[in-house]
Coordinates of C-alpha atoms and ligand atoms in Angstrom, one line a residue:
M95 CA 24.1 -47.7 17.5
N96 CA 21.9 -45.5 15.3
Q97 CA 22.9 -46.5 11.8
I98 CA 21.8 -43.7 9.5
P99 CA 20.0 -45.0 6.4
E100 CA 21.1 -43.6 3.1
V101 CA 18.2 -42.2 1.0
L102 CA 19.3 -41.1 -2.4
P103 CA 19.7 -38.5 -3.8
D104 CA 21.0 -36.7 -0.8
D105 CA 19.1 -33.5 -1.5
I106 CA 17.1 -31.2 0.7
H107 CA 13.9 -33.2 0.4
N108 CA 15.5 -36.5 1.4
K109 CA 17.4 -34.8 4.2
T110 CA 14.0 -33.5 5.5
L111 CA 12.6 -37.0 5.1
V112 CA 15.4 -38.6 7.0
S113 CA 15.3 -35.9 9.7
N114 CA 11.7 -36.8 10.3
V115 CA 11.7 -40.6 10.0
H116 CA 15.2 -41.5 11.1
P117 CA 16.8 -38.4 12.8
T118 CA 20.6 -38.7 12.9
D119 CA 20.8 -37.3 16.4
W120 CA 18.0 -39.5 17.8
Q121 CA 18.6 -40.6 21.4
N122 CA 16.8 -43.9 22.2
P123 CA 15.0 -43.4 25.6
E124 CA 15.7 -45.3 28.8
P125 CA 13.2 -48.1 28.9
P126 CA 10.9 -48.4 32.0
P127 CA 10.8 -51.8 33.9
R128 CA 8.0 -53.1 31.6
Y129 CA 6.0 -52.0 28.6
N130 CA 2.3 -52.9 28.0
L131 CA 3.3 -53.2 24.3
V132 CA 6.5 -53.5 22.4
V133 CA 6.0 -53.1 18.6
I134 CA 8.7 -54.2 16.2
G135 CA 8.5 -52.4 12.9
S136 CA 7.1 -48.9 12.2
G137 CA 5.3 -49.2 8.9
T138 CA 1.6 -48.4 8.9
A139 CA 0.8 -51.4 11.1
G140 CA 3.4 -50.5 13.7
L141 CA 2.7 -46.8 13.7
V142 CA -1.1 -47.3 14.1
T143 CA -0.7 -49.9 16.8
A144 CA 1.8 -47.7 18.8
A145 CA -0.1 -44.4 18.4
G146 CA -3.5 -46.0 19.2
A147 CA -2.2 -47.9 22.2
A148 CA -0.4 -44.9 23.6
G149 CA -3.5 -42.8 23.1
L150 CA -5.4 -45.2 25.3
G151 CA -2.9 -44.9 28.1
A152 CA -0.6 -47.9 27.4
K153 CA 3.2 -47.7 27.8
V154 CA 4.4 -48.4 24.3
A155 CA 7.8 -48.9 22.7
L156 CA 8.1 -48.7 18.9
V157 CA 11.3 -50.2 17.3
E158 CA 12.4 -49.3 13.7
R159 CA 15.6 -50.3 12.0
H160 CA 15.3 -48.2 8.9
L161 CA 12.7 -45.4 8.2
L162 CA 9.5 -44.8 10.2
G163 CA 6.6 -45.0 7.9
G164 CA 7.9 -48.2 6.3
D165 CA 7.1 -49.1 2.7
C166 CA 4.0 -47.0 2.2
L167 CA 5.6 -43.6 3.0
N168 CA 9.1 -44.2 1.8
V169 CA 9.1 -46.7 -1.1
G170 CA 5.4 -47.6 -1.8
C171 CA 2.1 -45.9 -1.9
V172 CA 3.2 -42.3 -1.5
P173 CA 6.0 -42.1 -4.0
S174 CA 4.2 -44.3 -6.5
K175 CA 0.9 -42.3 -6.4
T176 CA 2.9 -39.1 -6.7
I177 CA 4.6 -40.1 -9.9
I178 CA 1.4 -41.7 -11.2
R179 CA -0.2 -38.2 -10.8
S180 CA 2.5 -36.7 -13.1
S181 CA 2.1 -39.5 -15.6
R182 CA -1.7 -38.8 -15.8
V183 CA -0.9 -35.2 -16.7
V184 CA 1.1 -36.5 -19.6
A185 CA -1.8 -38.7 -20.8
D186 CA -4.2 -35.7 -20.4
L187 CA -1.9 -33.5 -22.5
R188 CA -1.5 -36.3 -25.0
D189 CA -5.3 -36.7 -25.3
A190 CA -6.0 -32.9 -25.2
N191 CA -7.2 -32.8 -28.8
Q192 CA -10.1 -35.0 -28.0
F193 CA -11.4 -32.2 -25.7
G194 CA -11.0 -29.4 -28.3
I195 CA -7.8 -28.2 -26.8
R196 CA -4.9 -27.9 -29.2
G197 CA -2.2 -29.3 -26.9
P198 CA 1.5 -28.7 -27.4
Q199 CA 2.9 -30.3 -30.5
S200 CA 5.3 -32.3 -28.3
I201 CA 5.1 -33.0 -24.7
E202 CA 8.4 -32.7 -22.8
V203 CA 8.6 -34.6 -19.6
D204 CA 11.1 -33.2 -17.2
F205 CA 11.8 -36.5 -15.4
P206 CA 14.2 -35.0 -12.8
A207 CA 11.5 -32.5 -11.9
V208 CA 8.8 -35.2 -11.6
M209 CA 11.0 -37.1 -9.2
E210 CA 11.9 -34.0 -7.3
R211 CA 8.2 -33.2 -6.9
M212 CA 7.7 -36.7 -5.5
R213 CA 10.6 -36.3 -3.1
Q214 CA 9.3 -32.9 -1.9
L215 CA 5.8 -34.2 -1.3
R216 CA 7.1 -37.4 0.4
A217 CA 9.2 -35.3 2.7
R218 CA 6.2 -33.1 3.5
I219 CA 4.0 -36.1 4.3
S220 CA 6.8 -37.7 6.4
G221 CA 6.0 -35.2 9.2
H222 CA 2.9 -37.4 10.0
D223 CA 5.2 -40.4 10.7
S224 CA 8.1 -38.5 12.3
A225 CA 9.9 -39.8 15.4
K226 CA 9.3 -36.4 17.1
R227 CA 5.6 -36.7 16.5
F228 CA 5.4 -40.2 17.9
K229 CA 7.4 -39.1 20.9
E230 CA 4.9 -36.3 21.5
L231 CA 2.1 -38.9 21.2
G232 CA 3.7 -40.7 24.2
V233 CA 5.5 -43.5 22.3
D234 CA 9.0 -44.5 23.2
V235 CA 10.7 -44.6 19.8
F236 CA 13.8 -46.8 19.5
L237 CA 15.9 -46.7 16.3
G238 CA 17.7 -49.9 15.6
E239 CA 17.2 -53.5 14.7
G240 CA 14.8 -55.3 17.1
R241 CA 14.9 -59.0 18.0
F242 CA 13.5 -61.2 20.7
S243 CA 16.0 -62.0 23.4
G244 CA 13.9 -63.9 25.9
P245 CA 10.3 -64.9 26.6
D246 CA 9.3 -61.3 27.4
T247 CA 12.1 -59.2 26.1
V248 CA 13.1 -57.5 22.9
E249 CA 16.6 -56.2 22.4
V250 CA 17.4 -53.1 20.4
A251 CA 20.6 -51.1 20.1
G252 CA 22.0 -52.5 23.4
K253 CA 18.8 -51.9 25.4
T254 CA 16.4 -54.5 26.7
L255 CA 12.7 -53.8 26.5
R256 CA 10.5 -56.0 28.7
F257 CA 7.0 -56.5 27.5
K258 CA 3.6 -57.7 28.6
K259 CA 2.6 -58.1 25.0
A260 CA 4.5 -57.6 21.8
V261 CA 3.5 -57.0 18.2
I262 CA 5.4 -58.1 15.1
A263 CA 4.9 -55.6 12.3
T264 CA 8.0 -56.0 10.3
G265 CA 6.4 -56.0 6.8
T266 CA 7.9 -57.4 3.6
R267 CA 10.6 -56.7 1.1
P268 CA 10.8 -57.3 -2.7
V269 CA 11.5 -60.8 -3.9
H270 CA 14.5 -60.9 -6.1
P271 CA 13.6 -62.6 -9.4
A272 CA 15.0 -66.1 -9.9
I273 CA 16.5 -65.4 -13.3
E274 CA 20.0 -66.5 -14.2
G275 CA 22.4 -63.5 -14.3
I276 CA 20.0 -60.9 -13.0
A277 CA 21.9 -60.4 -9.7
E278 CA 25.1 -59.8 -11.6
V279 CA 23.7 -57.3 -14.0
G280 CA 21.7 -55.5 -11.3
F281 CA 18.1 -54.5 -11.1
L282 CA 15.8 -52.0 -9.5
T283 CA 13.1 -52.7 -7.0
N284 CA 10.6 -50.5 -5.3
E285 CA 13.4 -49.8 -2.7
T286 CA 15.6 -48.2 -5.3
V287 CA 13.4 -47.0 -8.2
F288 CA 12.2 -43.9 -6.4
S289 CA 15.8 -42.8 -6.1
L290 CA 16.2 -42.4 -9.9
T291 CA 17.0 -38.9 -11.1
E292 CA 17.4 -39.9 -14.7
R293 CA 14.7 -41.5 -16.8
P294 CA 15.7 -45.0 -18.0
R295 CA 15.4 -44.9 -21.7
R296 CA 14.3 -48.5 -22.0
L297 CA 12.9 -50.2 -18.9
A298 CA 11.9 -53.9 -18.5
V299 CA 9.3 -54.4 -15.7
I300 CA 9.1 -57.9 -14.4
G301 CA 5.7 -58.7 -13.0
G302 CA 2.3 -57.7 -14.2
G303 CA 0.6 -57.6 -10.8
P304 CA -0.4 -54.3 -9.2
I305 CA 3.1 -52.9 -8.4
G306 CA 4.5 -53.9 -11.8
C307 CA 1.5 -52.5 -13.7
E308 CA 1.3 -49.2 -11.8
L309 CA 5.0 -48.5 -12.3
A310 CA 5.1 -49.8 -15.9
Q311 CA 2.4 -47.4 -17.0
A312 CA 3.8 -44.5 -15.0
F313 CA 7.3 -44.9 -16.5
R314 CA 5.9 -45.4 -20.0
R315 CA 3.9 -42.2 -19.8
L316 CA 6.9 -40.4 -18.4
G317 CA 8.8 -41.3 -21.5
S318 CA 10.6 -44.6 -21.0
E319 CA 10.1 -47.4 -23.5
V320 CA 8.6 -50.1 -21.4
V321 CA 8.4 -53.8 -21.9
L322 CA 6.3 -55.6 -19.2
F323 CA 6.9 -59.3 -18.5
H324 CA 4.2 -61.3 -16.9
N325 CA 4.0 -65.1 -16.5
A326 CA 0.3 -65.4 -17.2
S327 CA -1.9 -64.9 -20.3
H328 CA -3.1 -61.6 -18.9
I329 CA -1.8 -58.8 -16.7
L330 CA -3.5 -58.3 -13.3
N331 CA -4.8 -61.9 -13.7
R332 CA -6.2 -62.0 -10.2
E333 CA -8.9 -59.6 -11.3
D334 CA -11.8 -60.5 -13.5
S335 CA -10.6 -60.9 -17.0
D336 CA -13.1 -58.4 -18.4
A337 CA -11.8 -55.8 -16.0
A338 CA -8.1 -56.6 -16.6
E339 CA -8.6 -56.6 -20.3
I340 CA -9.6 -52.9 -20.2
I341 CA -6.3 -52.1 -18.4
Q342 CA -4.4 -54.3 -20.9
Q343 CA -5.8 -52.4 -23.8
S344 CA -5.0 -49.1 -22.2
F345 CA -1.4 -50.3 -21.8
I346 CA -1.2 -51.3 -25.4
R347 CA -2.5 -47.8 -26.4
D348 CA 0.2 -46.3 -24.1
G349 CA 2.7 -48.2 -26.1
I350 CA 3.8 -50.7 -23.5
R351 CA 5.1 -53.9 -25.0
L352 CA 3.5 -56.9 -23.2
I353 CA 5.4 -60.2 -23.0
L354 CA 2.9 -62.7 -21.6
N355 CA 3.3 -66.3 -20.7
C356 CA 7.0 -66.5 -21.8
K357 CA 9.9 -67.9 -19.9
T358 CA 12.6 -65.5 -18.9
K359 CA 15.8 -67.6 -19.4
K360 CA 18.7 -65.3 -18.4
V361 CA 20.0 -61.8 -18.3
E362 CA 23.4 -60.7 -19.6
K363 CA 25.2 -57.4 -19.7
K364 CA 26.4 -56.4 -23.2
N365 CA 28.2 -53.1 -23.4
E366 CA 25.9 -50.7 -21.5
E367 CA 22.8 -52.8 -22.0
K368 CA 21.1 -55.5 -20.1
V369 CA 19.9 -58.2 -22.5
I370 CA 17.0 -60.4 -21.4
Y371 CA 16.7 -63.8 -23.1
I372 CA 13.1 -65.0 -23.3
E373 CA 11.6 -68.2 -24.7
C374 CA 8.2 -67.8 -26.2
G375 CA 6.3 -70.5 -28.1
G376 CA 9.5 -72.4 -28.7
K377 CA 11.4 -69.3 -30.0
T378 CA 14.1 -67.5 -28.2
E379 CA 14.2 -63.7 -28.3
M380 CA 16.6 -61.1 -26.9
I381 CA 15.4 -57.9 -25.5
A382 CA 17.9 -55.1 -24.7
V383 CA 17.0 -52.6 -22.0
G384 CA 18.8 -50.0 -19.9
E385 CA 17.2 -51.0 -16.6
I386 CA 15.2 -53.8 -15.1
L387 CA 12.6 -53.2 -12.4
A388 CA 11.6 -56.3 -10.4
G389 CA 8.0 -55.9 -9.3
A390 CA 6.8 -59.4 -8.6
G391 CA 6.4 -60.9 -5.2
R392 CA 7.0 -59.9 -1.6
A393 CA 9.0 -61.8 1.0
P394 CA 8.2 -61.4 4.7
N395 CA 10.8 -59.9 7.1
V396 CA 10.9 -62.9 9.5
E397 CA 14.6 -63.4 9.6
D398 CA 16.8 -62.1 12.5
L399 CA 13.9 -61.7 14.8
N400 CA 14.8 -64.8 16.9
L401 CA 11.2 -66.0 16.5
E402 CA 12.3 -69.5 17.4
I403 CA 13.2 -68.5 20.9
V404 CA 9.7 -67.1 21.6
G405 CA 7.9 -70.0 19.9
V406 CA 6.4 -67.9 17.0
K407 CA 5.8 -70.1 14.0
Y408 CA 6.4 -68.6 10.6
D409 CA 7.0 -69.5 7.0
K410 CA 9.6 -67.9 4.8
R411 CA 7.1 -67.2 2.1
E412 CA 3.8 -66.7 4.0
G413 CA 5.1 -64.8 7.0
V414 CA 4.1 -65.1 10.6
E415 CA 1.3 -67.5 11.4
V416 CA -1.6 -65.9 13.2
N417 CA -5.0 -67.0 14.3
E418 CA -8.3 -65.2 13.7
H419 CA -7.5 -62.8 16.4
L420 CA -4.0 -62.0 15.0
Q421 CA -2.3 -63.9 17.8
T422 CA 0.8 -65.8 16.9
T423 CA 1.6 -69.2 18.2
N424 CA 2.9 -67.4 21.3
P425 CA -0.3 -66.0 23.0
R426 CA 1.6 -62.9 24.2
I427 CA 2.8 -62.0 20.8
Y428 CA 0.5 -60.6 18.0
A429 CA 1.2 -59.6 14.4
A430 CA -0.3 -57.0 12.1
G431 CA 0.1 -55.8 8.5
D432 CA 2.0 -57.4 5.6
I433 CA 4.0 -59.7 7.8
C434 CA 1.0 -61.9 8.4
L435 CA -1.6 -61.0 5.9
K436 CA -2.7 -62.3 2.5
Y437 CA -4.0 -58.9 1.5
K438 CA -1.0 -56.6 1.7
F439 CA -2.3 -53.1 1.7
T440 CA -1.8 -50.0 3.9
H441 CA -5.4 -50.0 4.8
T442 CA -5.3 -53.6 6.0
A443 CA -2.2 -52.9 8.0
D444 CA -4.1 -50.0 9.6
A445 CA -7.2 -52.1 10.2
T446 CA -5.3 -55.1 11.7
A447 CA -3.3 -52.7 13.9
R448 CA -6.6 -51.4 15.4
M449 CA -7.7 -55.0 16.0
V450 CA -4.4 -55.8 17.7
I451 CA -4.8 -53.0 20.2
Q452 CA -8.2 -54.3 21.2
N453 CA -7.3 -57.9 21.3
A454 CA -3.9 -57.6 22.9
L455 CA -4.6 -54.9 25.5
F456 CA -8.3 -55.1 26.2
G457 CA -9.1 -58.8 25.8
G458 CA -11.0 -58.2 22.6
R459 CA -12.0 -61.0 20.3
K460 CA -12.0 -59.0 17.0
K461 CA -11.8 -61.4 14.1
L462 CA -9.8 -61.1 10.9
S463 CA -12.5 -62.8 8.9
A464 CA -15.0 -60.1 9.9
L465 CA -13.0 -57.5 7.9
T466 CA -14.3 -56.3 4.6
I467 CA -11.2 -55.5 2.6
P468 CA -11.4 -53.4 -0.6
W469 CA -8.4 -52.7 -2.8
C470 CA -7.5 -50.7 -5.8
T471 CA -4.8 -50.9 -8.5
Y472 CA -4.0 -47.3 -9.5
T473 CA -3.5 -47.8 -13.2
D474 CA -5.4 -45.6 -15.6
P475 CA -8.2 -46.6 -15.6
E476 CA -8.1 -48.0 -12.0
I477 CA -9.4 -51.4 -11.0
A478 CA -11.1 -51.5 -7.6
H479 CA -12.6 -54.5 -5.9
V480 CA -14.4 -55.5 -2.7
G481 CA -15.9 -58.7 -1.5
M482 CA -16.4 -61.8 -3.6
Y483 CA -15.6 -62.3 -7.3
E484 CA -18.2 -64.4 -9.1
R485 CA -15.7 -67.3 -9.0
D486 CA -15.5 -67.1 -5.2
A487 CA -19.3 -67.3 -4.9
E488 CA -19.3 -70.3 -7.3
E489 CA -16.6 -72.1 -5.2
K490 CA -18.8 -71.5 -2.1
G491 CA -21.9 -72.7 -3.9
I492 CA -23.6 -69.4 -3.6
A493 CA -25.8 -68.4 -6.6
V494 CA -25.5 -64.7 -7.6
D495 CA -27.3 -62.1 -9.6
T496 CA -24.9 -59.6 -11.3
F497 CA -25.7 -56.0 -12.3
V498 CA -23.3 -54.3 -14.6
R499 CA -23.4 -50.6 -15.7
P500 CA -20.9 -49.6 -18.4
F501 CA -19.5 -46.1 -18.2
N502 CA -20.3 -45.4 -21.8
D503 CA -23.9 -45.1 -20.7
V504 CA -23.2 -42.8 -17.8
D505 CA -23.7 -39.1 -18.6
R506 CA -20.8 -37.7 -16.5
A507 CA -18.3 -40.3 -17.8
I508 CA -19.3 -39.4 -21.4
A509 CA -18.8 -35.7 -20.6
D510 CA -15.5 -36.4 -19.0
G511 CA -14.3 -38.5 -21.9
E512 CA -13.8 -41.4 -19.4
E513 CA -16.1 -44.0 -20.9
E514 CA -13.9 -47.0 -20.4
G515 CA -14.9 -49.3 -17.6
F516 CA -17.9 -50.5 -15.7
V517 CA -19.5 -51.0 -12.3
K518 CA -20.2 -54.6 -11.6
I519 CA -22.1 -55.7 -8.5
H520 CA -22.9 -59.2 -7.3
V521 CA -25.8 -59.9 -5.0
K522 CA -27.0 -63.1 -3.5
K523 CA -29.5 -64.5 -5.9
G524 CA -33.0 -63.4 -5.4
T525 CA -32.0 -60.9 -2.7
D526 CA -30.3 -57.5 -2.6
K527 CA -27.4 -58.6 -0.3
I528 CA -24.2 -57.3 -1.8
L529 CA -21.5 -60.0 -2.0
G530 CA -18.9 -58.2 -4.0
A531 CA -18.2 -55.5 -6.6
T532 CA -15.6 -54.5 -9.2
I533 CA -15.2 -51.1 -10.6
V534 CA -13.0 -50.1 -13.6
A535 CA -12.9 -46.3 -13.9
R536 CA -10.4 -43.5 -13.8
H537 CA -11.3 -42.9 -10.1
A538 CA -12.6 -46.4 -9.3
G539 CA -10.9 -46.4 -5.9
E540 CA -12.9 -43.4 -4.8
M541 CA -16.2 -44.8 -6.1
L542 CA -15.7 -48.2 -4.5
N543 CA -16.0 -46.8 -1.0
E544 CA -19.7 -46.4 -1.3
I545 CA -20.1 -50.1 -2.0
T546 CA -17.7 -51.1 0.8
L547 CA -19.8 -48.9 3.2
A548 CA -22.9 -50.7 2.0
I549 CA -21.4 -54.1 2.7
V550 CA -20.1 -53.1 6.1
G551 CA -23.3 -51.4 7.1
N552 CA -25.4 -54.3 5.8
L553 CA -27.2 -52.1 3.3
G554 CA -28.7 -53.9 0.4
L555 CA -28.4 -52.9 -3.2
G556 CA -32.1 -51.7 -3.0
T557 CA -31.0 -49.1 -0.4
L558 CA -28.3 -47.8 -2.8
A559 CA -31.0 -47.3 -5.4
N560 CA -32.7 -45.0 -2.8
V561 CA -29.6 -42.9 -2.3
I562 CA -29.8 -39.6 -4.2
H563 CA -26.6 -39.2 -6.1
S564 CA -25.6 -35.7 -7.4
Y565 CA -26.1 -35.4 -11.1
P566 CA -23.9 -35.6 -13.1
T567 CA -21.4 -37.8 -11.3
Q568 CA -19.7 -41.0 -12.3
A569 CA -20.8 -42.6 -9.1
E570 CA -24.3 -42.5 -10.5
A571 CA -23.2 -45.8 -12.2
V572 CA -23.5 -47.4 -8.8
K573 CA -27.1 -46.1 -8.4
Q574 CA -27.9 -47.2 -11.9
A575 CA -26.7 -50.7 -11.2
A576 CA -28.9 -50.6 -8.1
D577 CA -31.8 -49.4 -10.2
A578 CA -31.3 -52.4 -12.5
Y579 CA -31.7 -54.6 -9.4
N580 CA -34.9 -52.7 -8.4
R581 CA -36.3 -53.4 -11.8
T582 CA -36.0 -57.1 -11.3
R583 CA -38.4 -56.8 -8.4
L584 CA -41.0 -55.7 -10.9
T585 CA -42.1 -59.2 -11.9
P586 CA -44.8 -59.7 -14.6
F587 CA -47.3 -60.5 -11.8
V588 CA -46.5 -57.3 -9.9
K589 CA -46.6 -55.3 -13.1
K590 CA -50.0 -56.7 -13.9
L591 CA -51.3 -55.8 -10.5
F592 CA -50.0 -52.2 -11.0
T593 CA -51.6 -52.0 -14.4
L594 CA -54.9 -53.1 -13.0
W595 CA -54.7 -50.7 -10.1
L596 CA -53.8 -47.8 -12.3
A597 CA -56.6 -48.6 -14.8
W598 CA -59.1 -48.7 -12.0
R599 CA -57.8 -45.3 -10.7
R600 CA -58.2 -43.6 -14.2
Ligands
FAD740 C1 5.4 -49.8 -4.9 C2 4.4 -50.1 -3.9 C3 3.2 -49.4 -4.0 C4 2.2 -49.6 -3.1 N1 1.0 -48.9 -3.2 C5 0.0 -49.2 -2.3 C6 -1.2 -48.5 -2.4 O1 -1.4 -47.6 -3.3 N2 -2.2 -48.7 -1.5 C7 -2.0 -49.7 -0.5 O2 -2.9 -49.9 0.3 N3 -0.9 -50.3 -0.4 C8 0.1 -50.1 -1.3 N4 1.3 -50.8 -1.1 C9 1.5 -51.8 0.0 C10 1.8 -51.1 1.3 O3 3.0 -50.3 1.1 C11 2.0 -52.1 2.4 O4 0.9 -52.9 2.5 C12 2.2 -51.4 3.8 O5 3.3 -50.6 3.8 C13 2.3 -52.5 4.9 O6 2.6 -51.9 6.1 P1 3.3 -52.7 7.2 O7 3.4 -51.8 8.4 O8 2.7 -54.1 7.4 O9 4.8 -53.0 6.7 P2 6.0 -52.1 6.2 O10 5.5 -50.8 5.6 O11 6.8 -53.0 5.3 O12 6.8 -51.7 7.5 C14 7.6 -52.7 8.2 C15 8.7 -51.9 8.9 O13 9.4 -52.8 9.8 C16 10.7 -52.5 9.8 N5 11.5 -53.7 10.3 C17 11.6 -54.9 9.7 N6 12.3 -55.7 10.5 C18 12.7 -55.0 11.6 C19 13.4 -55.3 12.7 N7 13.9 -56.5 12.9 N8 13.6 -54.3 13.6 C20 13.1 -53.1 13.5 N9 12.4 -52.8 12.4 C21 12.1 -53.7 11.4 C22 11.0 -52.1 8.3 O14 12.2 -51.4 8.2 C23 9.8 -51.3 8.0 O15 9.9 -50.0 8.2 C24 2.4 -50.6 -2.0 C25 3.6 -51.3 -1.9 C26 4.6 -51.0 -2.9 C27 5.9 -51.8 -2.7

């Protein structure tokens, strides 16, 4: 039976969204005797696998129990980046004076309008992931919960889909915090926060990783009082501390209260408020908020798939076990995306889906370890990273040379008033082989692509120094870091030779 998901508020935009990604009148097709590929889950990993395989001529079934598009479209990247854009406008208005613009005396955030803009744009983008579009691409779309029912069958909504190969792309869900009383008082997650139509006056965000940080800053800028809890001495503690520190200072300037390294003991409801009890340095404190947003940790959707009957090993925390070729412990069944990956991003879901098509259908031997995976946290400024951190190189016993270019030395960043941050590039010592890079900048995610390209294309840092960058652009920081590398090639001996040559030529 086609159970219609409820997407709140039930307005025109969400009606459009649902009509695209879970149409109420959808008729599941009649399955053929056998599919080349049955894909369970239609987030980025499932959609890309299904569309790619069908495009190459395979008979493909795609099974989705909730909304096509998965987290990214519905409750992840798309809605978060849309409200982040609104929140950046607030910061720009706030800082307008620095640019010689007398901004309005007070900035009024129309929170319902911000959320409506998000819903409208999400509905518009949802056309890309619509059931109708995938049907037109030649994919059999089945709405309903999928589970393995035999060695080569998946069952969905009363139909049996026989497969030659199957792909598990069921993604993750938010972990519910293990804090006494929190379930009783209630809390938001990424699955519910984008349904808000009223701004929470006071919001506690639990988790200072990428999801918690992006949403904490966005809500603060949109006018909520925000307190961010993180169980380490620094937010975004997987990033280099010099990079994370810049974001932390930006949060403090935004007026976010940071509670670091404290124990959250319990949560209670008092009148209309949710009171969080924390223990910090031996002292207990109570913090009252209107809403709590849990933004720490993801749990893989491994339950209810009957993985046991097909011999697919999994772990309730780590997800489905795969080998280098994304094959599960059952050689006929592959996995892609968040369900099996350490790096849970839309672009890795996409990249692994492409690998699965080649490996599952065409006997390919594409390897997970061959992927170069960049990522970006869309705070303001952003932190983007690719390849190794210095600590990774150290662990592997690889000596590095590091070239850093701060943005307060880059003309365009100065002109833009965006001087915070840096480009940091690590190369293998004594060579120009790029091992990794971190960029902190307002548009770090855009800028990082050049370095990712260099790594994938095996271009050394010396080559980046030879690339003419338009002046003035912030990406010149990459070239300037590369120029710094080039200067190291000018050893005293080489310089002496040049001096002698030039003296002789005078
Ligand atoms: C708030 C937030 C912001 C994010 N921002 C970014 C970002 O800016 N950039 C980025 O790269 N990544 C971002 N991510 C991560 C990104 O959303 C995920 O990495 C991506 O969605 C993973 O895709 P997936 O296909 O593996 O899984 P999912 O998107 O989770 O899709 C899995 C699908 O499987 C379905 N499913 C599960 N079980 C079954 C079943 N038994 N039968 C049928 N269907 C089933 C689910 O309903 C779901 O639709 C963000 C995540 C969050 C939460």
